[in-house]
CSV table of C-alpha atoms in Angstrom, one decimal:
chain,number,residue,atom,x,y,z
A,13,MET,CA,-0.2,-0.2,0.0
A,14,ALA,CA,3.0,2.1,0.6
A,15,ASP,CA,3.1,2.4,-3.1
A,16,GLN,CA,-0.2,2.5,-4.4
A,17,THR,CA,0.4,6.5,-2.4
A,18,SER,CA,3.6,7.3,-4.0
A,19,GLY,CA,1.9,8.7,-7.1
A,20,ILE,CA,-0.2,11.2,-5.2
A,21,ASP,CA,2.5,11.7,-2.7
A,22,LEU,CA,4.8,12.7,-5.9
A,23,MET,CA,2.7,15.2,-7.5
A,24,ARG,CA,1.9,16.6,-4.0
A,25,ARG,CA,5.1,17.5,-3.2
A,26,ARG,CA,5.5,18.9,-6.6
A,27,ILE,CA,2.4,21.6,-5.8
A,28,GLU,CA,4.0,22.4,-2.5
A,29,ARG,CA,7.7,23.0,-4.6
A,30,ALA,CA,5.7,25.3,-7.2
A,31,SER,CA,4.2,27.6,-4.4
A,32,ARG,CA,6.2,30.5,-5.5
A,33,GLN,CA,5.5,34.2,-3.3
A,34,PRO,CA,5.5,37.3,-5.7
A,35,PRO,CA,8.4,39.5,-4.5
A,36,PRO,CA,8.1,42.2,-2.7
A,37,ALA,CA,7.4,46.0,-3.6
A,38,PRO,CA,10.7,47.8,-4.6
A,39,ARG,CA,12.3,49.6,-2.1
A,40,VAL,CA,12.8,53.6,-2.0
A,41,ARG,CA,15.5,55.6,-1.1
A,42,THR,CA,14.3,58.1,2.0
A,43,THR,CA,15.8,61.7,1.9
A,44,THR,CA,16.9,63.5,4.4
A,45,ALA,CA,15.7,67.0,4.8
A,46,GLU,CA,18.4,68.6,2.9
A,47,GLY,CA,17.3,66.0,0.3
A,48,ALA,CA,20.5,64.0,0.1
A,49,PRO,CA,19.3,60.4,-0.2
A,50,SER,CA,20.1,58.3,3.4
A,51,ALA,CA,22.2,55.4,3.2
A,52,ALA,CA,20.5,52.3,1.8
A,53,GLU,CA,19.2,49.7,3.9
A,54,PRO,CA,21.0,46.4,3.4
A,55,PRO,CA,19.6,43.7,2.5
A,56,GLY,CA,17.1,41.5,4.2
A,57,GLY,CA,15.4,44.4,5.5
A,58,ALA,CA,17.2,45.5,8.6
A,59,PRO,CA,17.7,48.8,9.5
A,60,ALA,CA,21.1,50.5,8.2
A,61,GLN,CA,21.6,52.1,12.5
A,62,ALA,CA,20.7,49.9,15.3
A,63,PRO,CA,17.4,51.0,16.9
A,64,GLY,CA,17.6,53.0,20.4
A,65,VAL,CA,20.9,54.8,18.7
A,66,ALA,CA,20.7,58.4,18.6
A,67,ALA,CA,21.7,60.4,15.1
A,68,GLY,CA,23.3,63.5,16.0
A,69,LYS,CA,26.2,64.2,18.0
A,70,GLY,CA,26.0,65.1,21.5
A,71,GLU,CA,22.1,64.1,21.6
A,72,ALA,CA,20.9,62.7,24.4
A,73,ALA,CA,20.8,58.6,23.6
A,74,ALA,CA,16.8,58.3,24.2
A,75,PRO,CA,15.5,55.1,22.7
A,76,VAL,CA,13.9,55.3,19.1
A,77,SER,CA,11.9,53.1,18.0
A,78,PRO,CA,12.1,52.3,14.1
A,79,ALA,CA,8.3,52.2,13.7
A,80,PRO,CA,8.0,55.5,12.3
A,81,ALA,CA,10.7,55.3,10.1
A,82,ARG,CA,9.0,52.1,8.7
A,83,ALA,CA,5.9,53.8,8.5
A,84,ARG,CA,7.1,56.7,6.6
A,85,ARG,CA,8.7,54.1,4.1
A,86,ARG,CA,5.4,51.9,3.8
A,87,ALA,CA,3.9,55.4,3.0
A,88,ALA,CA,6.0,56.1,0.7
A,89,VAL,CA,5.5,52.6,-0.8
A,90,PRO,CA,2.4,52.7,-2.9
A,91,ARG,CA,0.7,49.3,-1.9
A,92,ALA,CA,0.3,46.8,-4.7
A,93,PRO,CA,-3.6,46.4,-5.3
A,94,GLU,CA,-5.0,43.0,-4.1
A,95,ARG,CA,-5.4,41.6,-7.2
A,96,PRO,CA,-7.1,37.6,-7.9
A,97,ARG,CA,-4.9,35.1,-8.5
A,98,LEU,CA,-5.6,33.9,-11.7
A,99,ALA,CA,-4.2,30.2,-12.4
A,100,ALA,CA,-4.9,28.5,-15.7
A,101,ASP,CA,-7.2,25.7,-14.6
A,102,LEU,CA,-10.1,28.0,-13.3
A,103,PRO,CA,-13.1,27.3,-14.4
A,104,PRO,CA,-14.2,30.0,-17.4
A,105,VAL,CA,-16.9,32.4,-17.3
A,106,ASN,CA,-19.2,33.1,-20.7
A,107,LEU,CA,-19.9,37.2,-20.6
A,108,ALA,CA,-21.6,37.5,-23.7
A,109,ILE,CA,-20.7,40.9,-23.2
A,110,ARG,CA,-21.8,43.6,-26.1
A,111,VAL,CA,-19.9,46.8,-26.8
A,112,ARG,CA,-20.5,49.5,-29.2
A,113,LYS,CA,-18.4,48.9,-32.7
A,114,PRO,CA,-16.0,51.9,-32.4
A,115,LEU,CA,-14.4,49.7,-29.2
A,116,ASP,CA,-14.4,46.7,-31.0
A,117,ASP,CA,-12.5,48.7,-34.3
A,118,HIS,CA,-10.0,49.8,-31.5
A,119,LEU,CA,-9.1,46.5,-29.5
A,120,ALA,CA,-8.8,45.0,-33.1
A,121,ASP,CA,-6.3,47.8,-34.2
A,122,LEU,CA,-4.6,47.1,-30.9
A,123,ILE,CA,-4.4,43.7,-32.0
A,124,HIS,CA,-2.8,44.2,-34.8
A,125,GLU,CA,-0.4,46.8,-33.4
A,126,LEU,CA,0.5,44.3,-30.8
A,127,ARG,CA,1.0,41.5,-33.5
A,128,ARG,CA,3.2,43.8,-36.1
A,129,ALA,CA,5.3,44.1,-32.2
A,130,GLY,CA,5.8,40.7,-31.7
A,131,VAL,CA,3.4,40.3,-29.3
A,132,ARG,CA,0.1,38.0,-29.7
A,133,THR,CA,-2.8,38.3,-27.9
A,134,SER,CA,-6.4,37.8,-28.3
A,135,LYS,CA,-9.6,40.3,-27.3
A,136,VAL,CA,-10.6,38.3,-24.8
A,137,GLU,CA,-7.2,38.7,-22.7
A,138,LEU,CA,-7.0,42.1,-23.1
A,139,ILE,CA,-10.8,42.1,-21.7
A,140,GLU,CA,-9.4,39.9,-19.2
A,141,MET,CA,-6.3,42.0,-18.4
A,142,LEU,CA,-8.4,44.9,-17.8
A,143,LEU,CA,-10.8,43.4,-15.4
A,144,TRP,CA,-7.9,41.9,-13.8
A,145,GLU,CA,-6.0,45.2,-13.5
A,146,GLN,CA,-9.3,47.0,-12.1
A,147,ALA,CA,-10.0,44.1,-9.3
A,148,GLY,CA,-7.8,45.6,-7.0
A,149,GLU,CA,-9.2,49.0,-7.2
A,150,ASP,CA,-12.0,50.6,-4.9
A,151,ALA,CA,-15.2,50.4,-6.1
A,152,ALA,CA,-15.7,54.2,-4.8
A,153,ALA,CA,-12.4,55.4,-7.2
A,154,LEU,CA,-15.0,53.9,-9.9
A,155,HIS,CA,-17.4,56.8,-9.7
A,156,PRO,CA,-16.5,59.4,-11.0
A,157,ARG,CA,-15.1,57.0,-14.0
A,158,LEU,CA,-18.0,55.9,-14.4
A,159,ALA,CA,-19.9,59.3,-14.4
A,160,ALA,CA,-17.2,60.3,-17.3
A,161,PHE,CA,-18.0,57.5,-18.9
A,162,ARG,CA,-21.7,57.9,-19.5
A,163,ALA,CA,-21.5,61.2,-19.9
A,164,ALA,CA,-19.3,60.7,-23.1
A,165,ALA,CA,-20.8,57.1,-24.3
A,166,PRO,CA,-24.6,57.5,-22.9
A,167,ARG,CA,-26.7,54.2,-23.1
A,168,GLY,CA,-30.4,54.3,-23.6
A,169,ALA,CA,-31.4,52.7,-20.5
A,170,SER,CA,-28.6,54.2,-18.3
A,171,ALA,CA,-29.4,54.9,-14.9
A,172,PRO,CA,-28.3,58.5,-13.2
A,173,LEU,CA,-25.7,58.0,-10.6
B,11,MET,CA,5.9,-24.6,-19.5
B,12,THR,CA,7.3,-22.5,-16.8
B,13,ALA,CA,5.7,-19.5,-19.4
B,14,THR,CA,2.2,-20.5,-19.3
B,15,LEU,CA,2.3,-20.3,-15.5
B,16,THR,CA,3.7,-16.9,-15.0
B,17,ALA,CA,2.8,-14.6,-18.2
B,18,ARG,CA,0.7,-11.9,-16.7
B,19,ILE,CA,-1.4,-10.1,-18.7
B,20,ILE,CA,-1.7,-5.9,-18.6
B,21,THR,CA,-4.3,-4.5,-20.1
B,22,VAL,CA,-4.3,-0.8,-20.8
B,23,ALA,CA,-7.7,0.8,-21.1
B,24,ALA,CA,-9.0,4.0,-20.2
B,25,ALA,CA,-12.9,5.3,-20.9
B,26,LYS,CA,-11.6,8.0,-22.8
B,27,GLY,CA,-9.1,8.4,-25.8
B,28,GLY,CA,-6.0,10.7,-25.7
B,29,VAL,CA,-4.9,10.1,-22.5
B,30,GLY,CA,-1.8,8.6,-23.7
B,31,LYS,CA,-2.6,4.7,-23.3
B,32,THR,CA,-0.8,3.8,-26.5
B,33,THR,CA,2.3,5.7,-25.4
B,34,LEU,CA,2.0,4.1,-22.3
B,35,ALA,CA,1.2,0.9,-23.8
B,36,TYR,CA,4.2,0.9,-26.0
B,37,GLU,CA,6.6,2.0,-23.4
B,38,LEU,CA,5.5,-0.7,-20.2
B,39,ALA,CA,6.1,-3.3,-22.9
B,40,ALA,CA,9.4,-2.3,-24.1
B,41,ALA,CA,10.5,-1.6,-20.2
B,42,LEU,CA,9.0,-5.4,-19.3
B,43,GLY,CA,10.0,-7.1,-22.1
B,44,ALA,CA,6.3,-7.9,-23.1
B,45,VAL,CA,4.9,-9.1,-26.2
B,46,LEU,CA,2.3,-5.8,-27.0
B,47,VAL,CA,-1.1,-7.1,-28.4
B,48,ASP,CA,-2.3,-4.0,-30.0
B,49,LEU,CA,-6.4,-4.1,-29.7
B,50,ASP,CA,-6.9,-0.7,-30.6
B,51,TRP,CA,-8.6,-0.7,-34.3
B,52,ASP,CA,-7.9,2.8,-35.3
B,53,ALA,CA,-5.1,4.4,-37.2
B,54,GLY,CA,-2.3,6.2,-35.1
B,55,GLY,CA,-2.5,3.5,-32.6
B,56,ALA,CA,0.3,1.4,-31.4
B,57,THR,CA,0.8,-0.5,-34.8
B,58,ARG,CA,1.3,2.6,-37.0
B,59,MET,CA,3.4,3.6,-34.1
B,60,TRP,CA,5.6,0.4,-35.0
B,61,GLY,CA,5.8,1.0,-38.1
B,62,PHE,CA,3.1,-1.8,-39.5
B,63,ASP,CA,0.6,-0.7,-41.7
B,64,PRO,CA,-2.0,-2.9,-41.4
B,65,ALA,CA,-4.1,-1.9,-44.6
B,66,ARG,CA,-1.0,-2.6,-46.9
B,67,ALA,CA,-0.5,-5.9,-45.3
B,68,ALA,CA,-1.6,-9.0,-47.1
B,69,ARG,CA,-3.3,-10.6,-43.8
B,70,ALA,CA,-4.2,-10.0,-40.8
B,71,PRO,CA,-2.4,-12.3,-37.7
B,72,LEU,CA,-4.4,-10.8,-35.0
B,73,LEU,CA,-7.9,-11.3,-36.3
B,74,ASP,CA,-6.8,-14.4,-37.9
B,75,ALA,CA,-5.6,-16.1,-34.8
B,76,LEU,CA,-9.0,-14.5,-32.5
B,77,GLU,CA,-10.9,-16.6,-35.7
B,78,ARG,CA,-9.1,-20.0,-34.5
B,79,GLY,CA,-9.7,-19.7,-31.3
B,80,PRO,CA,-7.5,-20.2,-28.0
B,81,ASP,CA,-6.7,-24.2,-29.6
B,82,GLY,CA,-5.6,-22.7,-32.8
B,83,ARG,CA,-2.4,-21.3,-33.9
B,84,PRO,CA,-1.3,-17.9,-32.0
B,85,PRO,CA,-0.4,-14.9,-33.8
B,86,ARG,CA,3.3,-14.6,-34.2
B,87,PRO,CA,4.7,-11.4,-32.8
B,88,LYS,CA,6.7,-9.5,-35.3
B,89,ARG,CA,10.3,-8.0,-33.8
B,90,ARG,CA,12.9,-5.3,-34.1
B,91,PRO,CA,15.3,-4.3,-32.4
B,92,ASN,CA,14.3,-1.5,-29.6
B,93,GLN,CA,10.7,-1.8,-30.0
B,94,PRO,CA,8.6,-4.5,-28.1
B,95,ALA,CA,7.6,-7.3,-30.0
B,96,LEU,CA,3.8,-6.4,-31.6
B,97,VAL,CA,1.0,-8.2,-32.4
B,98,PRO,CA,-0.8,-5.7,-34.7
B,99,ALA,CA,-4.0,-4.5,-35.1
B,100,HIS,CA,-6.3,-4.4,-38.5
B,101,PRO,CA,-8.9,-1.8,-39.1
B,102,ASP,CA,-11.6,-5.0,-39.5
B,103,LEU,CA,-11.2,-5.8,-35.9
B,104,SER,CA,-13.6,-3.0,-35.5
B,105,ALA,CA,-16.2,-5.1,-37.7
B,106,SER,CA,-15.6,-8.4,-35.6
B,107,ARG,CA,-18.1,-10.0,-33.8
B,108,ILE,CA,-15.7,-11.8,-31.6
B,109,ASP,CA,-17.1,-11.6,-27.7
B,110,ALA,CA,-15.2,-10.5,-25.0
B,111,ASP,CA,-14.9,-14.5,-23.4
B,112,LEU,CA,-12.9,-15.6,-26.4
B,113,VAL,CA,-10.9,-12.7,-26.6
B,114,GLY,CA,-9.6,-13.5,-22.7
B,115,GLU,CA,-9.3,-17.0,-23.5
B,116,CYS,CA,-7.5,-16.3,-26.7
B,117,LEU,CA,-5.4,-14.2,-24.8
B,118,ARG,CA,-4.2,-16.2,-21.7
B,119,ALA,CA,-3.9,-19.3,-24.2
B,120,TRP,CA,-1.3,-16.6,-26.2
B,121,ALA,CA,0.3,-15.4,-22.7
B,122,GLY,CA,1.3,-19.3,-22.0
B,123,SER,CA,2.7,-20.1,-25.7
B,124,TRP,CA,4.5,-16.6,-25.8
B,125,GLU,CA,7.9,-16.9,-24.0
B,126,ALA,CA,7.5,-13.4,-22.1
B,127,PRO,CA,6.9,-12.6,-19.0
B,128,TYR,CA,4.4,-10.4,-19.9
B,129,VAL,CA,1.8,-8.8,-22.3
B,130,VAL,CA,0.8,-5.6,-22.7
B,131,VAL,CA,-2.7,-5.0,-24.2
B,132,ASP,CA,-3.8,-2.1,-25.4
B,133,THR,CA,-7.0,-1.1,-26.2
B,134,HIS,CA,-9.7,0.8,-28.0
B,135,PRO,CA,-11.2,3.6,-25.6
B,136,GLY,CA,-14.5,2.9,-24.1
B,137,ALA,CA,-16.6,-0.1,-23.9
B,138,ASN,CA,-16.6,-3.1,-26.2
B,139,PRO,CA,-16.4,-6.8,-26.6
B,140,LEU,CA,-12.4,-6.9,-27.2
B,141,THR,CA,-11.4,-4.2,-24.6
B,142,ASP,CA,-14.3,-5.7,-21.9
B,143,GLY,CA,-12.2,-9.5,-22.6
B,144,ALA,CA,-8.8,-8.3,-22.6
B,145,MET,CA,-9.7,-6.1,-18.9
B,146,GLN,CA,-11.4,-9.3,-17.7
B,147,GLU,CA,-8.3,-11.6,-18.2
B,148,ALA,CA,-6.2,-9.2,-17.2
B,149,ASP,CA,-4.0,-9.8,-13.9
B,150,LEU,CA,-3.5,-6.0,-14.1
B,151,VAL,CA,-5.7,-3.3,-15.8
B,152,VAL,CA,-3.4,0.5,-16.3
B,153,VAL,CA,-5.6,3.2,-16.6
B,154,PRO,CA,-3.6,6.2,-17.9
B,155,VAL,CA,-5.3,9.7,-15.9
B,156,VAL,CA,-4.8,13.4,-17.1
B,157,LEU,CA,-5.3,15.8,-14.5
B,158,GLY,CA,-8.3,17.2,-16.6
B,159,ALA,CA,-12.3,17.5,-15.6
B,160,ARG,CA,-13.7,15.1,-18.0
B,161,GLU,CA,-10.6,13.5,-18.2
B,162,MET,CA,-11.7,12.8,-14.1
B,163,ASP,CA,-15.1,11.9,-14.5
B,164,ALA,CA,-14.4,9.1,-17.0
B,165,LEU,CA,-11.8,7.9,-14.4
B,166,ALA,CA,-15.3,7.8,-11.8
B,167,ALA,CA,-16.8,5.9,-14.3
B,168,ILE,CA,-14.1,3.3,-14.9
B,169,VAL,CA,-13.5,3.0,-11.0
B,170,GLU,CA,-16.9,2.5,-9.9
B,171,ASP,CA,-17.7,-0.1,-13.0
B,172,TYR,CA,-14.4,-1.4,-12.5
B,173,ARG,CA,-14.1,-1.8,-8.5
B,174,ASP,CA,-13.3,-5.5,-8.4
B,175,TYR,CA,-10.6,-5.4,-10.9
B,176,ARG,CA,-7.2,-5.0,-9.9
B,177,LEU,CA,-6.3,-1.3,-10.9
B,178,LEU,CA,-3.4,0.6,-11.5
B,179,LEU,CA,-3.7,4.4,-12.0
B,180,VAL,CA,-1.3,6.3,-13.7
B,181,PRO,CA,-1.3,9.8,-14.1
B,182,THR,CA,0.1,11.1,-17.5
B,183,MET,CA,0.6,14.2,-19.2
B,184,VAL,CA,1.5,15.8,-15.9
B,185,PRO,CA,2.5,19.0,-15.6
B,186,PRO,CA,5.7,20.8,-14.0
B,187,VAL,CA,2.5,22.2,-11.2
B,188,PRO,CA,-0.7,19.7,-10.9
B,189,PRO,CA,-3.7,20.8,-10.4
B,190,ARG,CA,-4.2,20.6,-6.6
B,191,ARG,CA,-7.9,19.9,-6.6
B,192,PHE,CA,-7.8,17.3,-9.8
B,193,VAL,CA,-4.8,15.5,-7.6
B,194,ASP,CA,-7.1,15.7,-4.7
B,195,ARG,CA,-10.0,14.3,-6.4
B,196,LEU,CA,-7.4,11.2,-7.9
B,197,ALA,CA,-6.0,10.7,-4.5
B,198,MET,CA,-10.6,10.8,-3.4
B,199,LEU,CA,-11.2,8.1,-6.2
B,200,ALA,CA,-8.3,6.5,-5.5
B,201,ASP,CA,-9.4,6.0,-1.9
B,202,GLY,CA,-6.0,3.9,-1.0
B,203,ARG,CA,-7.4,0.7,-2.0
B,204,ILE,CA,-6.6,1.4,-5.9
B,205,ALA,CA,-2.7,2.1,-6.6
B,206,VAL,CA,-1.2,4.9,-7.7
B,207,ALA,CA,1.8,4.8,-10.1
B,208,PRO,CA,4.4,7.7,-10.5
B,209,PRO,CA,3.3,10.4,-12.7
B,210,VAL,CA,4.7,10.4,-16.1
B,211,SER,CA,5.0,14.5,-16.7
B,212,GLU,CA,4.0,16.4,-20.0
B,213,HIS,CA,6.7,15.6,-23.0
B,214,ARG,CA,5.4,17.9,-25.5
B,215,TRP,CA,7.9,16.9,-28.1
B,216,ILE,CA,6.7,13.1,-27.9
B,217,ARG,CA,3.9,14.3,-30.1
B,218,ARG,CA,6.4,15.0,-32.9
B,219,ARG,CA,8.5,12.5,-32.1
B,220,LEU,CA,9.3,10.4,-35.7
B,221,ARG,CA,11.1,7.5,-34.3
B,222,ARG,CA,9.9,4.1,-33.7
B,223,ALA,CA,11.9,3.0,-30.5
B,224,ALA,CA,10.9,3.5,-27.4
B,225,LEU,CA,11.7,5.7,-25.2
B,226,VAL,CA,13.1,3.5,-22.4
B,227,THR,CA,15.3,1.4,-25.0
B,228,GLN,CA,16.2,4.4,-27.5
B,229,PRO,CA,19.9,4.0,-28.2
B,230,ASN,CA,22.3,7.4,-27.1
B,231,PRO,CA,19.0,9.2,-25.5
B,232,GLY,CA,19.3,12.6,-25.0
B,233,ALA,CA,18.9,14.3,-21.9
B,234,ARG,CA,15.1,14.8,-22.1
B,235,VAL,CA,14.5,11.0,-23.6
B,236,ARG,CA,16.4,10.0,-20.5
B,237,ALA,CA,14.0,12.1,-18.0
B,238,ALA,CA,10.9,10.5,-19.7
B,239,ALA,CA,12.4,6.7,-20.1
B,240,ALA,CA,13.5,7.4,-15.9
B,241,GLU,CA,9.4,8.1,-15.3
B,242,LEU,CA,7.9,4.9,-17.5
B,243,ARG,CA,10.4,2.9,-15.8
B,244,ALA,CA,9.5,4.2,-12.6
B,245,VAL,CA,6.1,3.0,-14.0
B,246,ALA,CA,7.0,-0.2,-15.4
B,247,GLU,CA,8.4,-1.1,-11.4
B,248,SER,CA,5.1,0.0,-10.0
B,249,VAL,CA,3.6,-2.5,-12.6
B,250,GLU,CA,5.7,-5.2,-11.2
B,251,VAL,CA,5.0,-4.5,-7.7
B,252,ALA,CA,1.4,-4.5,-8.4
B,253,CYS,CA,1.0,-7.6,-10.3
B,254,GLY,CA,3.0,-8.8,-7.4
């Protein structure tokens, strides 16, 4: 029976091996008051200066928590939006959307342009990409964009915002 | 006469086509030093893979031997270096009215007359008398499994229909990262009582391969042939273990 489960175990091992984590957000250099960039952070995320050591000469060695610096850095780095992970084997859903012709023409032009540049894609992939990019956005942020779209391209039955 | 008692019949069967049945049967036969009996009458099967065109042959040795019955002269396997010994299929097998019992009896009788430790039978997908006969007589039924939605549905039907048979499930065309939910479903279907062989990875280049030599016996193999052959030999070992 030990041999009987080996195939399943081997495949599960492959799954575990494949769980790649996305890379962290890029590190940015914080600037000092004079505008000169501060020392780069050493690898591993540890601060260049030990916590608790005062920055200025002769100053009292008051314990300084690294938290504010970290918070500033976090504020400076734009947070990567939470987007769904789309595995290749997820079941597809047929949206069956109808768009107005100029948009379809634009999509076709885009595909041809990309193809001339050596990139093969499709309408479905482009629309899926737009949806995926949108998935990380706030619904509130969509409000003004939707209003602008309705003003520029009204449909007959659009409800007022 | 010892061969009569010990020759094992391995039937490679699946409810669905395109799951790697023929490739697996061909390689298993080569790895186990077995005689490959091709019961798949469609063109594009093991017979054509071996290099034999039944449409241009004057006779249909397998069909003739089945009609002679288990007491008649068995078909003589064709042999070539680095390829499995083959009893070729014929398109007319599809129109034959040979019943399952006769197929099983013939295979058992022939297995005794060929001096090979194993007989590997490649079958036509789905239920038909030839496949049924080969499965009923088999010491082990090897079922290639592709980790896909419809393929798993087909496997569920096989596991249910053939629950009294000795089955060995062989995951084939397995991608580098197997889809977890299908691996879990396979584990659920196997349920600890059906053996699952080591997986055979998805080697897309095999479809473009023109060589007739089996991967496991190919002389001077390159890196990718060696890798695929190692996986197939591991499956052959699990077949030997499952046969007991």
